[in-house]
Coordinates of C-alpha atoms in Angstrom, one line a residue:
X26 CA -5.7 13.4 -3.5
X27 CA -4.3 12.4 -0.1
X28 CA -5.2 15.7 1.5
X29 CA -8.8 15.6 0.2
X30 CA -9.3 12.1 1.4
X31 CA -7.8 12.7 4.8
X32 CA -9.8 15.9 5.2
X33 CA -13.1 14.1 4.2
X34 CA -12.4 11.3 6.6
X35 CA -11.6 13.8 9.4
X36 CA -14.8 15.7 8.7
X37 CA -16.9 12.6 8.7
X38 CA -15.5 11.3 12.0
X39 CA -13.8 8.2 10.5
X40 CA -10.4 9.1 12.1
X41 CA -12.0 9.4 15.5
X42 CA -13.5 5.9 15.1
X43 CA -10.3 4.4 13.8
X44 CA -8.2 5.9 16.6
X45 CA -10.7 5.0 19.4
X46 CA -11.0 1.4 18.3
X47 CA -9.0 -1.1 20.3
X48 CA -6.5 -2.4 17.6
X49 CA -5.6 -6.0 17.2
X50 CA -1.8 -5.6 17.2
X51 CA -1.2 -9.1 15.8
X52 CA -2.2 -8.0 12.3
X53 CA -1.5 -4.5 11.2
X54 CA -0.6 -3.1 7.8
X55 CA 0.9 0.3 8.2
X56 CA 2.3 1.4 4.8
X57 CA 2.5 0.5 1.2
X58 CA 4.7 2.0 -1.5
X59 CA 5.2 1.9 -5.2
X60 CA 8.5 0.8 -6.7
X61 CA 9.2 2.2 -10.1
X62 CA 10.2 -0.5 -12.6
X63 CA 12.5 -0.2 -15.5
X64 CA 10.8 0.6 -18.8
X65 CA 11.6 -2.8 -20.3
X66 CA 10.6 -4.8 -17.3
X67 CA 7.0 -5.3 -18.5
X68 CA 7.8 -6.0 -22.1
X69 CA 10.1 -9.0 -21.8
X70 CA 8.9 -12.3 -23.4
X71 CA 8.1 -14.6 -20.5
X72 CA 5.5 -17.2 -19.6
X73 CA 5.7 -16.3 -15.9
X74 CA 3.3 -13.8 -14.4
X75 CA 5.0 -10.7 -13.0
X76 CA 3.7 -8.3 -10.4
X77 CA 4.6 -5.3 -12.6
X78 CA 1.8 -3.4 -14.4
X79 CA 1.0 -0.2 -16.2
X80 CA -0.3 2.8 -14.3
X81 CA -0.5 6.5 -14.8
X82 CA 3.1 6.7 -13.4
X83 CA 4.4 4.0 -15.8
X84 CA 5.5 0.5 -14.9
X85 CA 5.1 0.0 -11.2
X86 CA 4.8 -2.6 -8.5
X87 CA 3.0 -2.0 -5.2
X88 CA 5.0 -3.4 -2.2
X89 CA 3.5 -4.2 1.2
X90 CA 5.1 -5.5 4.3
X91 CA 3.3 -7.4 7.0
X92 CA 4.7 -7.0 10.5
X93 CA 4.0 -8.5 14.0
X94 CA 3.1 -6.5 17.1
X95 CA 6.8 -5.6 17.6
X96 CA 7.2 -4.3 14.0
X97 CA 9.2 -7.3 12.8
X98 CA 8.4 -8.7 9.3
X99 CA 6.4 -11.9 9.3

């Protein structure tokens, strides 16, 4: 999926537009990742909402990190 999307964006010129745009380096989100959760993490009895949900890969939680222009977490 990643290759197909990257290739389509490249063919349509979206990457050229993204790379030629003057970035606002105060707010940039570079990467996100999925953290695999234990199989029992979503089934515990609790009244609090959790950021763990079902997906094709099982119980996961998507994690993002916001950084400043120097790459330091904010």
